[in-house]
């Protein structure tokens, strides 16, 4: 059972449901430590003050906002304590919307909520109601000193909480004028046919991080003292891709050829077919 | 079952047992009543049967005449006469335990393999590689024939970009011409991949090859019968002098075979038939017979794409690089042979190498067990008499590459 990272309550209207928050995803990238090549020791990071020419302890730190190059305004703990954080321990549902109205670009991280013992019934009620109406709840939550917009939706029997970016954190909201590129009906049809060939159900189980797999193999082999063989390249099995590439290259070579030849018909002599 | 619906289907070919290979459903044809649909007799191209009895008779007679110890004489080939000379000249000096091979040996070889070799030379412009003083002497390539050859030698005039004008090329269509080439010490027979004959799949193309570049580009000679893959190992034996091409060696050939098998699998997956032969030197040639639907430029582009595909999967073993340093230790996948006017040594062509090896077709299943110098001008004729011409059906194994590619739409 993973440890909850947050405890509080979901509230809407008169109802308040005590819940715990868990991270729904984990990053499985293989992390490396930086070592000193000569002795193999792990490196330690130290905070170095260039003015006092000494290392600085954690307790001696304060926070500064760089408002201009090398110019800082200092904020103390007292300043921070004055900040309003109404959603500190509540997830206050403020609206119910259709999920498709939230563009995927807004989604930041995924968590899920579980009810505390005392909240089982209202929690189930909320889940059922959202499911029945096929709706997503929008709320605010404060996680790790940041007040975040979030969306709650039932998924596989769990209540998911996805943190959302604020609109001013998204760079691609403005629509731009699409450059005019001429695409013929035939080209489009070709692209659509290729897509149709590869039409599939989304099955994430089909995909895996091949780089990570290969990296773990190397690490395991090193641990066993075995010699590292080169990782075999993936077998060539993309027939459709090759066929499409062949077609593209053959078509391109057709355009390149200097002559769509226009030999005079009169010169045409055809030998009678054999037989 | 009573047929009711009519469908339009694209396919590569009929299989031997009457099924469709690589079928792709296109659409229903509601405009066609089912009772009007007929199976069209599968058009198969049967190469013109050589008049084997008379050819065998000619060959027997030529072999009898070559028994003569005379240095030169008038050789009768059927109704034709050919003056042969310097028959004791050593073309391949003694090598290992093998005696020196003379021009007489070379002519005997050509006569014996004639029935197997001639169908592959027919209708194809030829590049001669002449070694007047044998393989240790100087040699020169000859494409155009300036002097008037004997009357039985067929010439085809065609536009040559190099010369910006029309030139006469030799086409070897008969035994007398083959022996005439032998008399000229044309040790290697290099042929075009395109043919001058429109049969059976080139009737949509022009058969005028002269006058201009545009003219030849629209002609049969710009639409090859094959995509050719030239595999050339740059894995050195260690005995080469600096700057020399790699010599034949076991490691290099084993790796070349491996690459050839990868390519066969890729071509199989595209439903393309492939034919493999030793080059007689160090590498392998793979021929992919196709309908004459692609220009030489397109064939080259297709070959290059196949090359990049196999290279991507095996970057440590294969190279497509120009510089010899970057090729070293790898097998060169050479797509640049797919150019109009370029030639590869024909199957059964001898090679100007000390072991007098010849380019030999190999069944894919046998490829693992062969080595290039298994087949020489002394051993190849017996093998051919025993197993026949493995490539006899190569033009019948052609694929409708345009349909295959449009199935990728």
GROMACS .gro file of N, CA, C and O in nm, chain B residues 231-333:
model
  412
  506UNK      N    1   2.592  -0.706  -5.302
  506UNK     CA    2   2.651  -0.713  -5.168
  506UNK      C    3   2.801  -0.737  -5.183
  506UNK      O    4   2.844  -0.836  -5.242
  507UNK      N    5   2.877  -0.645  -5.127
  507UNK     CA    6   3.021  -0.647  -5.150
  507UNK      C    7   3.091  -0.638  -5.014
  507UNK      O    8   3.087  -0.534  -4.950
  508UNK      N    9   3.152  -0.747  -4.968
  508UNK     CA   10   3.212  -0.742  -4.833
  508UNK      C   11   3.340  -0.659  -4.830
  508UNK      O   12   3.425  -0.673  -4.918
  509UNK      N   13   3.350  -0.571  -4.731
  509UNK     CA   14   3.475  -0.498  -4.706
  509UNK      C   15   3.539  -0.550  -4.578
  509UNK      O   16   3.580  -0.474  -4.492
  510UNK      N   17   3.538  -0.681  -4.567
  510UNK     CA   18   3.604  -0.745  -4.453
  510UNK      C   19   3.730  -0.808  -4.511
  510UNK      O   20   3.724  -0.892  -4.601
  511UNK      N   21   3.843  -0.762  -4.462
  511UNK     CA   22   3.970  -0.798  -4.526
  511UNK      C   23   4.026  -0.929  -4.471
  511UNK      O   24   4.003  -0.966  -4.356
  512UNK      N   25   4.099  -1.001  -4.558
  512UNK     CA   26   4.162  -1.125  -4.514
  512UNK      C   27   4.288  -1.095  -4.435
  512UNK      O   28   4.335  -1.177  -4.357
  513UNK      N   29   4.342  -0.976  -4.453
  513UNK     CA   30   4.467  -0.940  -4.386
  513UNK      C   31   4.588  -0.957  -4.476
  513UNK      O   32   4.697  -0.911  -4.446
  514UNK      N   33   4.567  -1.024  -4.591
  514UNK     CA   34   4.681  -1.047  -4.680
  514UNK      C   35   4.690  -0.942  -4.790
  514UNK      O   36   4.783  -0.943  -4.871
  515UNK      N   37   4.593  -0.851  -4.795
  515UNK     CA   38   4.591  -0.753  -4.903
  515UNK      C   39   4.703  -0.651  -4.884
  515UNK      O   40   4.742  -0.619  -4.771
  516UNK      N   41   4.753  -0.601  -4.997
  516UNK     CA   42   4.843  -0.485  -4.991
  516UNK      C   43   4.757  -0.362  -4.963
  516UNK      O   44   4.639  -0.360  -4.998
  517UNK      N   45   4.820  -0.259  -4.902
  517UNK     CA   46   4.741  -0.138  -4.875
  517UNK      C   47   4.675  -0.087  -5.003
  517UNK      O   48   4.738  -0.080  -5.108
  518UNK      N   49   4.548  -0.052  -4.992
  518UNK     CA   50   4.477   0.002  -5.108
  518UNK      C   51   4.410  -0.104  -5.193
  518UNK      O   52   4.327  -0.071  -5.277
  519UNK      N   53   4.444  -0.231  -5.172
  519UNK     CA   54   4.382  -0.337  -5.250
  519UNK      C   55   4.238  -0.360  -5.204
  519UNK      O   56   4.203  -0.335  -5.089
  520UNK      N   57   4.158  -0.410  -5.295
  520UNK     CA   58   4.023  -0.454  -5.259
  520UNK      C   59   4.037  -0.577  -5.169
  520UNK      O   60   4.135  -0.652  -5.179
  521UNK      N   61   3.938  -0.602  -5.082
  521UNK     CA   62   3.948  -0.721  -4.996
  521UNK      C   63   3.950  -0.849  -5.079
  521UNK      O   64   3.883  -0.858  -5.181
  522UNK      N   65   4.031  -0.945  -5.034
  522UNK     CA   66   4.033  -1.076  -5.100
  522UNK      C   67   3.922  -1.163  -5.043
  522UNK      O   68   3.873  -1.139  -4.933
  523UNK      N   69   3.889  -1.266  -5.121
  523UNK     CA   70   3.789  -1.361  -5.073
  523UNK      C   71   3.839  -1.424  -4.943
  523UNK      O   72   3.954  -1.467  -4.934
  524UNK      N   73   3.755  -1.424  -4.840
  524UNK     CA   74   3.791  -1.494  -4.717
  524UNK      C   75   3.665  -1.542  -4.645
  524UNK      O   76   3.556  -1.489  -4.667
  525UNK      N   77   3.683  -1.643  -4.562
  525UNK     CA   78   3.569  -1.714  -4.502
  525UNK      C   79   3.480  -1.622  -4.418
  525UNK      O   80   3.359  -1.625  -4.430
  526UNK      N   81   3.544  -1.538  -4.334
  526UNK     CA   82   3.466  -1.448  -4.248
  526UNK      C   83   3.378  -1.356  -4.331
  526UNK      O   84   3.260  -1.338  -4.302
  527UNK      N   85   3.441  -1.299  -4.432
  527UNK     CA   86   3.370  -1.201  -4.514
  527UNK      C   87   3.251  -1.266  -4.583
  527UNK      O   88   3.141  -1.213  -4.586
  528UNK      N   89   3.273  -1.386  -4.638
  528UNK     CA   90   3.164  -1.448  -4.713
  528UNK      C   91   3.053  -1.495  -4.619
  528UNK      O   92   2.935  -1.485  -4.653
  529UNK      N   93   3.092  -1.542  -4.499
  529UNK     CA   94   2.990  -1.585  -4.403
  529UNK      C   95   2.899  -1.468  -4.368
  529UNK      O   96   2.777  -1.481  -4.361
  530UNK      N   97   2.960  -1.351  -4.347
  530UNK     CA   98   2.880  -1.233  -4.312
  530UNK      C   99   2.794  -1.189  -4.431
  530UNK      O  100   2.679  -1.150  -4.415
  531UNK      N  101   2.850  -1.199  -4.552
  531UNK     CA  102   2.773  -1.161  -4.671
  531UNK      C  103   2.649  -1.250  -4.684
  531UNK      O  104   2.539  -1.203  -4.715
  532UNK      N  105   2.669  -1.380  -4.659
  532UNK     CA  106   2.556  -1.472  -4.663
  532UNK      C  107   2.448  -1.432  -4.563
  532UNK      O  108   2.329  -1.435  -4.592
  533UNK      N  109   2.495  -1.396  -4.441
  533UNK     CA  110   2.400  -1.360  -4.336
  533UNK      C  111   2.315  -1.240  -4.381
  533UNK      O  112   2.193  -1.239  -4.366
  534UNK      N  113   2.383  -1.140  -4.437
  534UNK     CA  114   2.312  -1.021  -4.484
  534UNK      C  115   2.213  -1.060  -4.595
  534UNK      O  116   2.100  -1.012  -4.599
  535UNK      N  117   2.258  -1.150  -4.683
  535UNK     CA  118   2.169  -1.194  -4.793
  535UNK      C  119   2.043  -1.258  -4.736
  535UNK      O  120   1.932  -1.233  -4.783
  536UNK      N  121   2.058  -1.339  -4.631
  536UNK     CA  122   1.939  -1.403  -4.571
  536UNK      C  123   1.847  -1.299  -4.508
  536UNK      O  124   1.725  -1.310  -4.516
  537UNK      N  125   1.906  -1.197  -4.444
  537UNK     CA  126   1.820  -1.090  -4.389
  537UNK      C  127   1.738  -1.028  -4.501
  537UNK      O  128   1.619  -1.002  -4.487
  538UNK      N  129   1.806  -1.005  -4.613
  538UNK     CA  130   1.739  -0.939  -4.725
  538UNK      C  131   1.630  -1.029  -4.782
  538UNK      O  132   1.521  -0.984  -4.818
  539UNK      N  133   1.661  -1.159  -4.790
  539UNK     CA  134   1.558  -1.250  -4.841
  539UNK      C  135   1.433  -1.240  -4.754
  539UNK      O  136   1.321  -1.234  -4.803
  540UNK      N  137   1.452  -1.237  -4.621
  540UNK     CA  138   1.338  -1.231  -4.530
  540UNK      C  139   1.259  -1.102  -4.550
  540UNK      O  140   1.136  -1.103  -4.549
  541UNK      N  141   1.331  -0.992  -4.567
  541UNK     CA  142   1.263  -0.864  -4.589
  541UNK      C  143   1.184  -0.869  -4.720
  541UNK      O  144   1.067  -0.831  -4.726
  542UNK      N  145   1.249  -0.922  -4.825
  542UNK     CA  146   1.183  -0.928  -4.955
  542UNK      C  147   1.064  -1.022  -4.949
  542UNK      O  148   0.958  -0.995  -5.005
  543UNK      N  149   1.079  -1.135  -4.876
  543UNK     CA  150   0.966  -1.227  -4.857
  543UNK      C  151   0.850  -1.154  -4.792
  543UNK      O  152   0.735  -1.173  -4.830
  544UNK      N  153   0.883  -1.074  -4.691
  544UNK     CA  154   0.776  -1.007  -4.618
  544UNK      C  155   0.704  -0.906  -4.707
  544UNK      O  156   0.591  -0.867  -4.679
  545UNK      N  157   0.770  -0.863  -4.813
  545UNK     CA  158   0.705  -0.773  -4.909
  545UNK      C  159   0.638  -0.854  -5.021
  545UNK      O  160   0.592  -0.796  -5.119
  546UNK      N  161   0.636  -0.984  -5.008
  546UNK     CA  162   0.593  -1.079  -5.112
  546UNK      C  163   0.667  -1.057  -5.244
  546UNK      O  164   0.607  -1.059  -5.350
  547UNK      N  165   0.797  -1.036  -5.235
  547UNK     CA  166   0.880  -1.026  -5.356
  547UNK      C  167   0.973  -1.148  -5.362
  547UNK      O  168   1.037  -1.182  -5.264
  548UNK      N  169   0.977  -1.212  -5.479
  548UNK     CA  170   1.071  -1.324  -5.495
  548UNK      C  171   1.211  -1.268  -5.513
  548UNK      O  172   1.228  -1.161  -5.569
  549UNK      N  173   1.308  -1.342  -5.466
  549UNK     CA  174   1.445  -1.296  -5.483
  549UNK      C  175   1.532  -1.413  -5.526
  549UNK      O  176   1.508  -1.527  -5.488
  550UNK      N  177   1.631  -1.382  -5.609
  550UNK     CA  178   1.721  -1.484  -5.661
  550UNK      C  179   1.863  -1.443  -5.625
  550UNK      O  180   1.900  -1.327  -5.640
  551UNK      N  181   1.941  -1.539  -5.578
  551UNK     CA  182   2.075  -1.505  -5.533
  551UNK      C  183   2.178  -1.581  -5.618
  551UNK      O  184   2.153  -1.693  -5.664
  552UNK      N  185   2.292  -1.514  -5.642
  552UNK     CA  186   2.401  -1.581  -5.711
  552UNK      C  187   2.533  -1.533  -5.653
  552UNK      O  188   2.541  -1.422  -5.600
  553UNK      N  189   2.634  -1.617  -5.663
  553UNK     CA  190   2.766  -1.570  -5.628
  553UNK      C  191   2.810  -1.476  -5.738
  553UNK      O  192   2.766  -1.486  -5.853
  554UNK      N  193   2.896  -1.381  -5.704
  554UNK     CA  194   2.947  -1.292  -5.808
  554UNK      C  195   3.065  -1.355  -5.879
  554UNK      O  196   3.105  -1.311  -5.985
  555UNK      N  197   3.121  -1.462  -5.818
  555UNK     CA  198   3.245  -1.520  -5.869
  555UNK      C  199   3.365  -1.455  -5.803
  555UNK      O  200   3.475  -1.509  -5.805
  556UNK      N  201   3.343  -1.337  -5.745
  556UNK     CA  202   3.451  -1.271  -5.671
  556UNK      C  203   3.425  -1.291  -5.522
  556UNK      O  204   3.426  -1.404  -5.475
  557UNK      N  205   3.396  -1.184  -5.449
  557UNK     CA  206   3.384  -1.200  -5.304
  557UNK      C  207   3.240  -1.190  -5.253
  557UNK      O  208   3.211  -1.231  -5.142
  558UNK      N  209   3.151  -1.134  -5.334
  558UNK     CA  210   3.019  -1.099  -5.281
  558UNK      C  211   2.906  -1.184  -5.335
  558UNK      O  212   2.926  -1.295  -5.385
  559UNK      N  213   2.786  -1.130  -5.322
  559UNK     CA  214   2.666  -1.195  -5.373
  559UNK      C  215   2.581  -1.090  -5.445
  559UNK      O  216   2.582  -0.973  -5.409
  560UNK      N  217   2.509  -1.136  -5.546
  560UNK     CA  218   2.409  -1.053  -5.613
  560UNK      C  219   2.272  -1.109  -5.582
  560UNK      O  220   2.253  -1.230  -5.589
  561UNK      N  221   2.180  -1.019  -5.550
  561UNK     CA  222   2.041  -1.061  -5.533
  561UNK      C  223   1.958  -0.990  -5.640
  561UNK      O  224   1.966  -0.867  -5.652
  562UNK      N  225   1.883  -1.066  -5.719
  562UNK     CA  226   1.798  -1.010  -5.823
  562UNK      C  227   1.653  -1.026  -5.782
  562UNK      O  228   1.611  -1.134  -5.740
  563UNK      N  229   1.578  -0.917  -5.792
  563UNK     CA  230   1.435  -0.919  -5.763
  563UNK      C  231   1.361  -0.890  -5.893
  563UNK      O  232   1.361  -0.777  -5.940
  564UNK      N  233   1.302  -0.994  -5.955
  564UNK     CA  234   1.237  -0.971  -6.084
  564UNK      C  235   1.105  -0.895  -6.068
  564UNK      O  236   1.024  -0.930  -5.982
  565UNK      N  237   1.089  -0.790  -6.146
  565UNK     CA  238   0.967  -0.708  -6.137
  565UNK      C  239   0.912  -0.683  -6.278
  565UNK      O  240   0.987  -0.682  -6.375
  566UNK      N  241   0.782  -0.661  -6.286
  566UNK     CA  242   0.724  -0.616  -6.412
  566UNK      C  243   0.791  -0.485  -6.451
  566UNK      O  244   0.832  -0.408  -6.365
  567UNK      N  245   0.793  -0.461  -6.581
  567UNK     CA  246   0.861  -0.340  -6.627
  567UNK      C  247   0.772  -0.217  -6.606
  567UNK      O  248   0.714  -0.162  -6.698
  568UNK      N  249   0.761  -0.182  -6.478
  568UNK     CA  250   0.676  -0.070  -6.436
  568UNK      C  251   0.757   0.043  -6.376
  568UNK      O  252   0.707   0.154  -6.358
  569UNK      N  253   0.881   0.014  -6.339
  569UNK     CA  254   0.965   0.115  -6.275
  569UNK      C  255   1.076   0.158  -6.370
  569UNK      O  256   1.137   0.075  -6.437
  570UNK      N  257   1.104   0.287  -6.372
  570UNK     CA  258   1.221   0.333  -6.446
  570UNK      C  259   1.345   0.290  -6.368
  570UNK      O  260   1.337   0.252  -6.250
  571UNK      N  261   1.460   0.300  -6.432
  571UNK     CA  262   1.582   0.263  -6.361
  571UNK      C  263   1.601   0.353  -6.238
  571UNK      O  264   1.646   0.307  -6.134
  572UNK      N  265   1.563   0.481  -6.250
  572UNK     CA  266   1.572   0.571  -6.133
  572UNK      C  267   1.484   0.521  -6.018
  572UNK      O  268   1.525   0.525  -5.902
  573UNK      N  269   1.365   0.475  -6.053
  573UNK     CA  270   1.274   0.428  -5.949
  573UNK      C  271   1.322   0.297  -5.888
  573UNK      O  272   1.311   0.276  -5.767
  574UNK      N  273   1.379   0.211  -5.972
  574UNK     CA  274   1.432   0.085  -5.920
  574UNK      C  275   1.546   0.114  -5.823
  574UNK      O  276   1.558   0.051  -5.717
  575UNK      N  277   1.627   0.212  -5.859
  575UNK     CA  278   1.739   0.249  -5.773
  575UNK      C  279   1.688   0.305  -5.640
  575UNK      O  280   1.738   0.270  -5.533
  576UNK      N  281   1.585   0.389  -5.649
  576UNK     CA  282   1.529   0.448  -5.527
  576UNK      C  283   1.468   0.339  -5.438
  576UNK      O  284   1.487   0.340  -5.316
  577UNK      N  285   1.399   0.244  -5.499
  577UNK     CA  286   1.340   0.135  -5.421
  577UNK      C  287   1.450   0.055  -5.354
  577UNK      O  288   1.442   0.020  -5.236
  578UNK      N  289   1.557   0.029  -5.429
  578UNK     CA  290   1.668  -0.050  -5.375
  578UNK      C  291   1.734   0.025  -5.259
  578UNK      O  292   1.768  -0.033  -5.157
  579UNK      N  293   1.749   0.156  -5.276
  579UNK     CA  294   1.811   0.236  -5.170
  579UNK      C  295   1.727   0.230  -5.043
  579UNK      O  296   1.780   0.217  -4.932
  580UNK      N  297   1.595   0.236  -5.060
  580UNK     CA  298   1.507   0.230  -4.943
  580UNK      C  299   1.520   0.096  -4.871
  580UNK      O  300   1.527   0.090  -4.748
  581UNK      N  301   1.525  -0.012  -4.951
  581UNK     CA  302   1.545  -0.144  -4.891
  581UNK      C  303   1.678  -0.146  -4.817
  581UNK      O  304   1.690  -0.198  -4.706
  582UNK      N  305   1.778  -0.084  -4.878
  582UNK     CA  306   1.911  -0.078  -4.816
  582UNK      C  307   1.907  -0.006  -4.682
  582UNK      O  308   1.960  -0.055  -4.582
  583UNK      N  309   1.841   0.110  -4.680
  583UNK     CA  310   1.834   0.185  -4.554
  583UNK      C  311   1.759   0.106  -4.448
  583UNK      O  312   1.792   0.111  -4.330
  584UNK      N  313   1.660   0.031  -4.493
  584UNK     CA  314   1.578  -0.047  -4.399
  584UNK      C  315   1.663  -0.155  -4.332
  584UNK      O  316   1.663  -0.169  -4.209
  585UNK      N  317   1.740  -0.227  -4.413
  585UNK     CA  318   1.820  -0.336  -4.354
  585UNK      C  319   1.939  -0.278  -4.278
  585UNK      O  320   1.982  -0.330  -4.175
  586UNK      N  321   1.989  -0.164  -4.326
  586UNK     CA  322   2.100  -0.098  -4.257
  586UNK      C  323   2.059  -0.051  -4.118
  586UNK      O  324   2.133  -0.065  -4.021
  587UNK      N  325   1.936   0.001  -4.108
  587UNK     CA  326   1.886   0.049  -3.981
  587UNK      C  327   1.880  -0.064  -3.878
  587UNK      O  328   1.908  -0.044  -3.761
  588UNK      N  329   1.845  -0.183  -3.927
  588UNK     CA  330   1.833  -0.297  -3.836
  588UNK      C  331   1.970  -0.354  -3.801
  588UNK      O  332   1.987  -0.414  -3.695
  589UNK      N  333   2.068  -0.337  -3.889
  589UNK     CA  334   2.199  -0.399  -3.865
  589UNK      C  335   2.312  -0.300  -3.893
  589UNK      O  336   2.396  -0.325  -3.980
  590UNK      N  337   2.314  -0.190  -3.821
  590UNK     CA  338   2.413  -0.086  -3.854
  590UNK      C  339   2.557  -0.132  -3.834
  590UNK      O  340   2.649  -0.075  -3.893
  591UNK      N  341   2.579  -0.233  -3.753
  591UNK     CA  342   2.716  -0.278  -3.728
  591UNK      C  343   2.768  -0.366  -3.841
  591UNK      O  344   2.888  -0.386  -3.855
  592UNK      N  345   2.678  -0.423  -3.919
  592UNK     CA  346   2.720  -0.521  -4.019
  592UNK      C  347   2.714  -0.469  -4.162
  592UNK      O  348   2.776  -0.525  -4.250
  593UNK      N  349   2.634  -0.366  -4.183
  593UNK     CA  350   2.606  -0.321  -4.320
  593UNK      C  351   2.646  -0.175  -4.335
  593UNK      O  352   2.637  -0.098  -4.239
  594UNK      N  353   2.692  -0.140  -4.454
  594UNK     CA  354   2.723   0.000  -4.481
  594UNK      C  355   2.670   0.037  -4.618
  594UNK      O  356   2.654  -0.049  -4.705
  595UNK      N  357   2.640   0.165  -4.634
  595UNK     CA  358   2.606   0.217  -4.767
  595UNK      C  359   2.696   0.337  -4.795
  595UNK      O  360   2.665   0.423  -4.877
  596UNK      N  361   2.809   0.343  -4.722
  596UNK     CA  362   2.899   0.458  -4.730
  596UNK      C  363   2.983   0.453  -4.857
  596UNK      O  364   3.013   0.348  -4.910
  597UNK      N  365   3.026   0.572  -4.898
  597UNK     CA  366   3.114   0.581  -5.015
  597UNK      C  367   3.259   0.553  -4.980
  597UNK      O  368   3.330   0.488  -5.053
  598UNK      N  369   3.303   0.609  -4.865
  598UNK     CA  370   3.447   0.600  -4.839
  598UNK      C  371   3.485   0.460  -4.793
  598UNK      O  372   3.412   0.397  -4.716
  599UNK      N  373   3.596   0.414  -4.846
  599UNK     CA  374   3.640   0.277  -4.818
  599UNK      C  375   3.668   0.260  -4.668
  599UNK      O  376   3.638   0.155  -4.611
  600UNK      N  377   3.720   0.366  -4.603
  600UNK     CA  378   3.749   0.353  -4.459
  600UNK      C  379   3.620   0.322  -4.383
  600UNK      O  380   3.618   0.239  -4.294
  601UNK      N  381   3.512   0.392  -4.419
  601UNK     CA  382   3.387   0.372  -4.346
  601UNK      C  383   3.323   0.237  -4.380
  601UNK      O  384   3.238   0.188  -4.307
  602UNK      N  385   3.361   0.181  -4.496
  602UNK     CA  386   3.306   0.050  -4.532
  602UNK      C  387   3.377  -0.063  -4.459
  602UNK      O  388   3.322  -0.172  -4.445
  603UNK      N  389   3.498  -0.036  -4.416
  603UNK     CA  390   3.584  -0.142  -4.365
  603UNK      C  391   3.517  -0.219  -4.251
  603UNK      O  392   3.464  -0.160  -4.158
  604UNK      N  393   3.521  -0.351  -4.262
  604UNK     CA  394   3.465  -0.437  -4.158
  604UNK      C  395   3.317  -0.465  -4.179
  604UNK      O  396   3.257  -0.536  -4.101
  605UNK      N  397   3.260  -0.408  -4.285
  605UNK     CA  398   3.116  -0.425  -4.307
  605UNK      C  399   3.088  -0.476  -4.448
  605UNK      O  400   3.177  -0.482  -4.532
  606UNK      N  401   2.961  -0.509  -4.469
  606UNK     CA  402   2.917  -0.551  -4.602
  606UNK      C  403   2.856  -0.428  -4.671
  606UNK      O  404   2.764  -0.367  -4.617
  607UNK      N  405   2.909  -0.396  -4.787
  607UNK     CA  406   2.853  -0.282  -4.862
  607UNK      C  407   2.724  -0.325  -4.932
  607UNK      O  408   2.723  -0.421  -5.009
  608UNK      N  409   2.617  -0.254  -4.902
  608UNK     CA  410   2.492  -0.271  -4.975
  608UNK      C  411   2.495  -0.166  -5.085
  608UNK      O  412   2.484  -0.047  -5.058
   0.00000   0.00000   0.00000
